[in-house]
Amino acid sequence: MAQLPLRICIFICVLSIGLFAGFVLYFATFASQVLARMPLEQYLEFYRVAEPLFEPKVRLIYLTMIGSAICWLILRSRKWRSFEFICVVSALFCVLDEIILSYQGHYKINVILREAGRTGTIPSQWLSLREEWTQFMFIHLLIVTAGFILILMALYFYLEGERKTSVETKNPGGHPGLNSLFHRH
């Protein structure tokens, strides 16, 4: 029963980072191509409508990714030297890097574009802003994909450790199948 909170935490962590990686993949590969072809008025209208819808959900996913990764680390703190632990720490680093990049990078661009859409004033550098936003999306994609791969590796190492533990528990002598060979069931 003690494993249930850990398994729930792992499930939430893998799911939230995977969900966010898919979200960023969509924006980097599909939405950025559509946005690059939009005229300025439609581009600004997209920001006016989309940002209030996305922003609270993205913050919730950020908190979920951070919280579940930290819980995983706390619940597995005895295994701090394991590959699993190192992969979770590295994935958490990728998530934090993604958040810092967002707030220091493309969120500033979003503010400029949102303000332009609200006031109707056209920023003189709007084409370069759009290009910079697209570049940020590809950087996000690299970072989040690395984090997702790391969290999948952590999951693999966790499952391998559980498998080894269950084999050792069933067969403490370390000789696979020896107990079942000499004992009738």
Short mmCIF file of C-alpha atoms in Angstrom, two decimals:
data_model
loop_
_atom_site.label_atom_id
_atom_site.label_comp_id
_atom_site.label_asym_id
_atom_site.label_seq_id
_atom_site.Cartn_x
_atom_site.Cartn_y
_atom_site.Cartn_z
CA MET A 1 0.00 0.00 0.00
CA ALA A 2 2.95 2.33 0.58
CA GLN A 3 3.72 2.17 -3.13
CA LEU A 4 0.31 3.55 -4.16
CA PRO A 5 1.13 7.26 -3.54
CA LEU A 6 4.41 6.83 -5.42
CA ARG A 7 2.72 5.13 -8.35
CA ILE A 8 0.03 7.82 -8.52
CA CYS A 9 2.73 10.48 -8.42
CA ILE A 10 4.71 8.76 -11.18
CA PHE A 11 1.57 8.42 -13.31
CA ILE A 12 0.72 12.12 -12.91
CA CYS A 13 4.31 13.17 -13.60
CA VAL A 14 4.66 11.10 -16.77
CA LEU A 15 1.20 12.09 -17.96
CA SER A 16 1.62 15.83 -17.34
CA ILE A 17 5.07 16.08 -18.94
CA GLY A 18 3.88 13.98 -21.88
CA LEU A 19 0.77 16.13 -22.25
CA PHE A 20 2.83 19.30 -22.22
CA ALA A 21 5.33 17.85 -24.71
CA GLY A 22 2.44 17.11 -27.05
CA PHE A 23 1.04 20.61 -26.56
CA VAL A 24 4.39 22.21 -27.43
CA LEU A 25 4.84 19.80 -30.36
CA TYR A 26 1.51 20.97 -31.76
CA PHE A 27 2.48 24.64 -31.48
CA ALA A 28 6.01 24.18 -32.78
CA THR A 29 5.10 22.09 -35.80
CA PHE A 30 1.55 22.97 -36.81
CA ALA A 31 0.31 26.17 -35.21
CA SER A 32 3.53 28.08 -35.88
CA GLN A 33 3.19 27.35 -39.61
CA VAL A 34 -0.40 28.60 -39.63
CA LEU A 35 0.48 31.68 -37.56
CA ALA A 36 3.42 32.47 -39.86
CA ARG A 37 1.01 32.79 -42.80
CA MET A 38 -1.63 34.89 -41.05
CA PRO A 39 -2.05 38.56 -41.81
CA LEU A 40 -1.35 40.86 -38.88
CA GLU A 41 -5.00 41.47 -37.93
CA GLN A 42 -5.76 37.75 -37.71
CA TYR A 43 -2.50 37.10 -35.90
CA LEU A 44 -3.34 39.69 -33.25
CA GLU A 45 -6.90 38.38 -33.01
CA PHE A 46 -5.52 34.90 -32.35
CA TYR A 47 -3.58 36.26 -29.37
CA ARG A 48 -6.53 38.20 -28.09
CA VAL A 49 -8.71 35.09 -28.06
CA ALA A 50 -6.24 32.28 -27.37
CA GLU A 51 -4.03 33.60 -24.61
CA PRO A 52 -6.73 33.93 -21.91
CA LEU A 53 -7.78 30.35 -22.73
CA PHE A 54 -4.30 28.84 -22.67
CA GLU A 55 -2.59 30.75 -19.88
CA PRO A 56 -4.42 29.31 -16.82
CA LYS A 57 -4.23 25.77 -18.19
CA VAL A 58 -0.53 26.06 -18.93
CA ARG A 59 0.12 27.33 -15.40
CA LEU A 60 -1.81 24.38 -13.99
CA ILE A 61 0.28 21.97 -16.08
CA TYR A 62 3.47 23.73 -14.93
CA LEU A 63 2.44 23.29 -11.29
CA THR A 64 1.43 19.68 -11.89
CA MET A 65 4.74 18.84 -13.58
CA ILE A 66 6.79 20.48 -10.84
CA GLY A 67 4.70 19.13 -7.96
CA SER A 68 4.58 15.54 -9.21
CA ALA A 69 8.31 15.47 -10.00
CA ILE A 70 9.17 16.85 -6.55
CA CYS A 71 6.84 14.31 -4.91
CA TRP A 72 8.49 11.52 -6.90
CA LEU A 73 11.90 12.71 -5.70
CA ILE A 74 10.76 12.96 -2.09
CA LEU A 75 9.13 9.52 -2.12
CA ARG A 76 12.25 7.99 -3.68
CA SER A 77 14.81 10.02 -1.71
CA ARG A 78 16.41 6.81 -0.39
CA LYS A 79 17.36 5.99 -3.98
CA TRP A 80 19.10 9.31 -4.57
CA ARG A 81 22.07 7.65 -6.26
CA SER A 82 19.97 5.71 -8.76
CA PHE A 83 19.57 6.42 -12.46
CA GLU A 84 15.86 6.82 -11.81
CA PHE A 85 16.46 9.65 -9.35
CA ILE A 86 18.99 11.35 -11.64
CA CYS A 87 16.56 11.16 -14.58
CA VAL A 88 13.73 12.69 -12.51
CA VAL A 89 16.01 15.51 -11.31
CA SER A 90 17.11 16.13 -14.91
CA ALA A 91 13.51 16.12 -16.16
CA LEU A 92 12.58 18.57 -13.39
CA PHE A 93 15.48 20.76 -14.50
CA CYS A 94 14.10 20.68 -18.07
CA VAL A 95 10.64 21.68 -16.79
CA LEU A 96 12.08 24.56 -14.77
CA ASP A 97 14.19 25.61 -17.76
CA GLU A 98 11.05 25.56 -19.91
CA ILE A 99 9.22 27.79 -17.44
CA ILE A 100 12.10 30.27 -17.19
CA LEU A 101 12.39 30.35 -20.98
CA SER A 102 8.66 30.97 -21.25
CA TYR A 103 8.60 33.88 -18.83
CA GLN A 104 11.86 35.41 -20.03
CA GLY A 105 11.18 34.77 -23.71
CA HIS A 106 7.96 34.24 -25.53
CA TYR A 107 5.63 35.48 -22.76
CA LYS A 108 7.19 38.92 -23.20
CA ILE A 109 6.38 38.66 -26.90
CA ASN A 110 2.84 37.57 -26.01
CA VAL A 111 2.41 40.70 -23.86
CA ILE A 112 3.50 42.96 -26.74
CA LEU A 113 1.17 41.21 -29.18
CA ARG A 114 -1.75 41.13 -26.74
CA GLU A 115 -1.33 44.85 -26.07
CA ALA A 116 -1.18 45.56 -29.80
CA GLY A 117 -4.37 43.57 -30.33
CA ARG A 118 -6.11 45.40 -27.48
CA THR A 119 -5.10 48.92 -28.52
CA GLY A 120 -5.08 48.39 -32.28
CA THR A 121 -1.56 49.80 -32.63
CA ILE A 122 0.68 47.82 -34.92
CA PRO A 123 4.15 47.09 -33.54
CA SER A 124 6.74 48.10 -36.11
CA GLN A 125 8.68 44.89 -35.51
CA TRP A 126 5.71 42.50 -35.63
CA LEU A 127 7.24 40.23 -38.31
CA SER A 128 10.43 39.77 -36.30
CA LEU A 129 8.33 39.18 -33.16
CA ARG A 130 6.42 36.44 -34.94
CA GLU A 131 9.65 34.84 -36.14
CA GLU A 132 11.17 35.06 -32.67
CA TRP A 133 8.04 33.50 -31.15
CA THR A 134 8.34 30.58 -33.61
CA GLN A 135 12.00 30.12 -32.72
CA PHE A 136 11.08 30.03 -29.03
CA MET A 137 8.53 27.30 -29.75
CA PHE A 138 11.21 25.09 -31.31
CA ILE A 139 13.53 25.67 -28.33
CA HIS A 140 10.62 24.79 -26.04
CA LEU A 141 10.05 21.65 -28.06
CA LEU A 142 13.66 20.53 -27.63
CA ILE A 143 13.66 21.18 -23.89
CA VAL A 144 10.28 19.59 -23.18
CA THR A 145 11.03 16.58 -25.39
CA ALA A 146 14.29 16.06 -23.50
CA GLY A 147 12.35 16.27 -20.23
CA PHE A 148 9.78 13.77 -21.47
CA ILE A 149 12.47 11.33 -22.61
CA LEU A 150 14.19 11.68 -19.22
CA ILE A 151 10.95 11.06 -17.33
CA LEU A 152 10.27 7.98 -19.50
CA MET A 153 13.80 6.76 -18.69
CA ALA A 154 13.09 7.33 -14.99
CA LEU A 155 9.89 5.31 -15.34
CA TYR A 156 11.84 2.51 -17.02
CA PHE A 157 14.46 2.48 -14.24
CA TYR A 158 11.71 2.52 -11.61
CA LEU A 159 9.93 -0.43 -13.23
CA GLU A 160 13.19 -2.35 -13.63
CA GLY A 161 13.96 -1.76 -9.95
CA GLU A 162 10.48 -2.97 -8.99
CA ARG A 163 10.86 -6.04 -11.17
CA LYS A 164 14.22 -6.89 -9.61
CA THR A 165 12.84 -6.31 -6.13
CA SER A 166 9.87 -8.59 -6.76
CA VAL A 167 12.16 -11.34 -8.13
CA GLU A 168 14.44 -11.03 -5.08
CA THR A 169 11.46 -11.08 -2.73
CA LYS A 170 10.12 -14.24 -4.32
CA ASN A 171 13.59 -15.78 -4.50
CA PRO A 172 15.90 -14.30 -1.84
CA GLY A 173 18.76 -16.68 -2.67
CA GLY A 174 19.25 -15.00 -6.00
CA HIS A 175 18.98 -18.21 -8.02
CA PRO A 176 16.13 -17.72 -10.46
CA GLY A 177 13.64 -20.51 -10.35
CA LEU A 178 15.51 -22.63 -7.79
CA ASN A 179 12.78 -22.45 -5.16
CA SER A 180 10.04 -23.35 -7.60
CA LEU A 181 12.13 -26.22 -8.94
CA PHE A 182 12.47 -27.96 -5.55
CA HIS A 183 9.11 -27.03 -4.01
CA ARG A 184 5.85 -28.45 -5.15
CA HIS A 185 2.99 -26.01 -5.46
#
